[in-house]
One Martini backbone bead per residue (centre of mass of N, CA, C, O) as a GRO file, in nm:
protein
  168
    1MET     BB    1   0.883  -0.056   4.805
    2ASN     BB    2   0.890   0.251   4.711
    3ARG     BB    3   0.722   0.502   4.555
    4GLU     BB    4   0.946   0.613   4.377
    5ARG     BB    5   1.028   0.343   4.246
    6LEU     BB    6   0.748   0.271   4.131
    7PHE     BB    7   0.725   0.522   3.952
    8GLN     BB    8   0.973   0.462   3.774
    9PHE     BB    9   0.868   0.194   3.656
   10ALA     BB   10   0.608   0.306   3.536
   11LEU     BB   11   0.742   0.516   3.351
   12LEU     BB   12   0.915   0.317   3.190
   13GLY     BB   13   0.683   0.144   3.082
   14PHE     BB   14   0.534   0.371   2.935
   15ALA     BB   15   0.768   0.449   2.746
   16ALA     BB   16   0.790   0.175   2.603
   17VAL     BB   17   0.503   0.166   2.488
   18LEU     BB   18   0.521   0.435   2.334
   19LEU     BB   19   0.757   0.354   2.150
   20VAL     BB   20   0.626   0.113   2.011
   21ALA     BB   21   0.379   0.268   1.902
   22MET     BB   22   0.539   0.468   1.728
   23PHE     BB   23   0.688   0.261   1.547
   24TRP     BB   24   0.430   0.132   1.438
   25TYR     BB   25   0.301   0.387   1.314
   26LEU     BB   26   0.567   0.442   1.125
   27GLY     BB   27   0.665   0.138   1.025
   28VAL     BB   28   0.925   0.013   1.169
   29ILE     BB   29   0.730  -0.191   1.301
   30GLU     BB   30   0.591  -0.524   1.337
   31LEU     BB   31   0.328  -0.693   1.420
   32PRO     BB   32   0.233  -0.993   1.474
   33GLY     BB   33  -0.001  -1.137   1.243
   34GLU     BB   34  -0.100  -0.929   1.009
   35SER     BB   35  -0.043  -1.085   0.763
   36GLN     BB   36  -0.253  -1.258   0.520
   37TYR     BB   37  -0.083  -1.230   0.241
   38GLU     BB   38   0.135  -1.302  -0.023
   39GLY     BB   39  -0.064  -1.308  -0.278
   40GLY     BB   40  -0.181  -1.279  -0.632
   41THR     BB   41  -0.478  -1.193  -0.821
   42VAL     BB   42  -0.596  -0.963  -1.068
   43VAL     BB   43  -0.909  -0.872  -1.223
   44VAL     BB   44  -0.990  -0.687  -1.515
   45SER     BB   45  -1.313  -0.538  -1.588
   46ASP     BB   46  -1.580  -0.454  -1.733
   47GLU     BB   47  -1.923  -0.398  -1.702
   48ASN     BB   48  -1.963  -0.680  -1.884
   49GLY     BB   49  -1.701  -0.881  -1.808
   50THR     BB   50  -1.463  -0.801  -1.973
   51GLU     BB   51  -1.146  -0.890  -2.002
   52LYS     BB   52  -0.830  -0.700  -1.967
   53ALA     BB   53  -0.674  -0.815  -1.697
   54VAL     BB   54  -0.397  -1.008  -1.556
   55ILE     BB   55  -0.252  -0.975  -1.224
   56ASP     BB   56   0.035  -1.015  -1.058
   57VAL     BB   57   0.053  -0.996  -0.695
   58GLU     BB   58   0.144  -0.815  -0.436
   59VAL     BB   59   0.063  -0.793  -0.091
   60ALA     BB   60  -0.042  -0.493   0.096
   61ASP     BB   61  -0.168  -0.539   0.448
   62THR     BB   62   0.040  -0.357   0.590
   63ARG     BB   63   0.192  -0.087   0.699
   64GLN     BB   64   0.479  -0.158   0.603
   65GLU     BB   65   0.408  -0.250   0.313
   66ARG     BB   66   0.272   0.019   0.230
   67PHE     BB   67   0.520   0.201   0.277
   68THR     BB   68   0.718   0.053   0.082
   69GLY     BB   69   0.621  -0.111  -0.144
   70LEU     BB   70   0.817  -0.069  -0.450
   71SER     BB   71   1.097   0.064  -0.342
   72ASP     BB   72   1.251  -0.240  -0.340
   73HIS     BB   73   1.240  -0.219  -0.652
   74GLU     BB   74   1.376  -0.207  -0.984
   75SER     BB   75   1.115  -0.346  -1.116
   76LEU     BB   76   0.826  -0.392  -1.354
   77ALA     BB   77   0.626  -0.600  -1.509
   78ASP     BB   78   0.412  -0.678  -1.718
   79GLY     BB   79   0.155  -0.822  -1.511
   80ASP     BB   80   0.259  -0.668  -1.265
   81GLY     BB   81   0.208  -0.601  -0.899
   82MET     BB   82   0.038  -0.403  -0.646
   83TRP     BB   83  -0.178  -0.477  -0.357
   84PHE     BB   84  -0.364  -0.260  -0.163
   85VAL     BB   85  -0.487  -0.298   0.178
   86TYR     BB   86  -0.778  -0.190   0.348
   87ASP     BB   87  -1.032  -0.171   0.585
   88GLY     BB   88  -1.131   0.089   0.422
   89GLU     BB   89  -1.274   0.358   0.283
   90SER     BB   90  -1.043   0.613   0.161
   91GLN     BB   91  -0.810   0.854   0.162
   92HIS     BB   92  -0.512   0.859  -0.048
   93THR     BB   93  -0.149   0.912  -0.048
   94TYR     BB   94   0.090   0.877  -0.294
   95VAL     BB   95   0.440   0.809  -0.328
   96MET     BB   96   0.770   0.817  -0.507
   97ARG     BB   97   0.950   0.689  -0.298
   98ARG     BB   98   1.238   0.548  -0.405
   99MET     BB   99   1.192   0.521  -0.709
  100ASP     BB  100   1.294   0.348  -1.032
  101PHE     BB  101   0.992   0.368  -1.149
  102PRO     BB  102   0.708   0.397  -1.315
  103LEU     BB  103   0.345   0.457  -1.251
  104ASP     BB  104   0.033   0.315  -1.199
  105ILE     BB  105  -0.236   0.453  -0.999
  106ILE     BB  106  -0.509   0.258  -0.858
  107PHE     BB  107  -0.827   0.334  -0.744
  108VAL     BB  108  -1.034   0.121  -0.527
  109GLY     BB  109  -1.322   0.033  -0.425
  110ALA     BB  110  -1.518  -0.170  -0.226
  111ASP     BB  111  -1.674  -0.262  -0.506
  112GLY     BB  112  -1.421  -0.270  -0.736
  113ARG     BB  113  -1.416   0.014  -0.845
  114ILE     BB  114  -1.274   0.244  -1.045
  115ASN     BB  115  -1.193   0.584  -0.957
  116SER     BB  116  -0.871   0.611  -1.029
  117ILE     BB  117  -0.595   0.735  -1.248
  118HIS     BB  118  -0.234   0.743  -1.221
  119HIS     BB  119   0.051   0.893  -1.382
  120ARG     BB  120   0.388   0.823  -1.275
  121ARG     BB  121   0.692   0.927  -1.227
  122ALA     BB  122   1.008   0.910  -1.168
  123PRO     BB  123   1.256   1.009  -1.003
  124GLY     BB  124   1.511   1.196  -1.010
  125PRO     BB  125   1.841   1.226  -0.918
  126ASN     BB  126   1.746   1.487  -0.705
  127GLU     BB  127   1.510   1.299  -0.596
  128ASP     BB  128   1.282   1.138  -0.357
  129GLY     BB  129   0.947   1.157  -0.440
  130ASN     BB  130   0.756   1.319  -0.233
  131GLU     BB  131   0.630   1.522  -0.466
  132ILE     BB  132   0.515   1.261  -0.600
  133THR     BB  133   0.167   1.237  -0.638
  134ALA     BB  134  -0.136   1.040  -0.536
  135THR     BB  135  -0.488   1.097  -0.514
  136GLY     BB  136  -0.744   0.888  -0.350
  137THR     BB  137  -1.026   0.668  -0.347
  138GLY     BB  138  -1.019   0.371  -0.128
  139GLN     BB  139  -0.951   0.025  -0.036
  140TYR     BB  140  -0.774   0.014  -0.296
  141VAL     BB  141  -0.445  -0.041  -0.455
  142LEU     BB  142  -0.299  -0.026  -0.784
  143GLU     BB  143   0.024  -0.125  -0.907
  144VAL     BB  144   0.173  -0.040  -1.221
  145PRO     BB  145   0.311   0.008  -1.494
  146ARG     BB  146   0.359   0.261  -1.685
  147GLY     BB  147   0.092   0.227  -1.931
  148TYR     BB  148  -0.077  -0.034  -1.873
  149ALA     BB  149  -0.360   0.080  -1.869
  150ASN     BB  150  -0.359   0.177  -2.164
  151GLU     BB  151  -0.277  -0.094  -2.306
  152THR     BB  152  -0.546  -0.251  -2.169
  153GLY     BB  153  -0.795  -0.038  -2.109
  154ILE     BB  154  -0.789   0.078  -1.841
  155GLU     BB  155  -1.066   0.226  -1.647
  156VAL     BB  156  -1.284   0.413  -1.528
  157GLY     BB  157  -1.532   0.171  -1.397
  158ASP     BB  158  -1.391  -0.061  -1.362
  159TYR     BB  159  -1.316  -0.395  -1.248
  160VAL     BB  160  -1.184  -0.551  -0.943
  161GLU     BB  161  -1.058  -0.888  -0.875
  162PRO     BB  162  -0.949  -1.069  -0.609
  163TYR     BB  163  -0.689  -1.331  -0.561
  164TYR     BB  164  -0.574  -1.511  -0.293
  165ASN     BB  165  -0.287  -1.608  -0.117
  166ASP     BB  166  -0.251  -1.789   0.147
  167SER     BB  167  -0.019  -1.768   0.436
  168SER     BB  168  -0.100  -2.035   0.621
   0.00000   0.00000   0.00000
């Protein structure tokens, strides 16, 4: 095999790896074995340990699941939510992209303490939702129906404890 042919194969292989990496980064494809949990429950309590809410959650612990979020749901009942899991605590911006219903977006620190709560409306008929954002710091984000935090008395400083259903 001559050098030119070998170089072409190497270039093609590099392009394929780069393409897969780009699609993975954008959340278009998912690498196998990344999702750890099917779902679970989160319990919200005040600083004295008094329980305020028990929420059944879907767990979004992969890039693709976090990107999609609840945008593929038509509605969300009180007591249901989505629990987003990240590797560490950092700042995140959530958007109401393609959402059909409003949300409370709750940012939770690595210590389980609620750092901020945002109440966000659903996009209107001529909006894609990308301009409706909520930014906060946390290792976790909890999404519940808009108004649920107020109805249950959930507030900044409360604690959230997750209980996961193992997917293995």
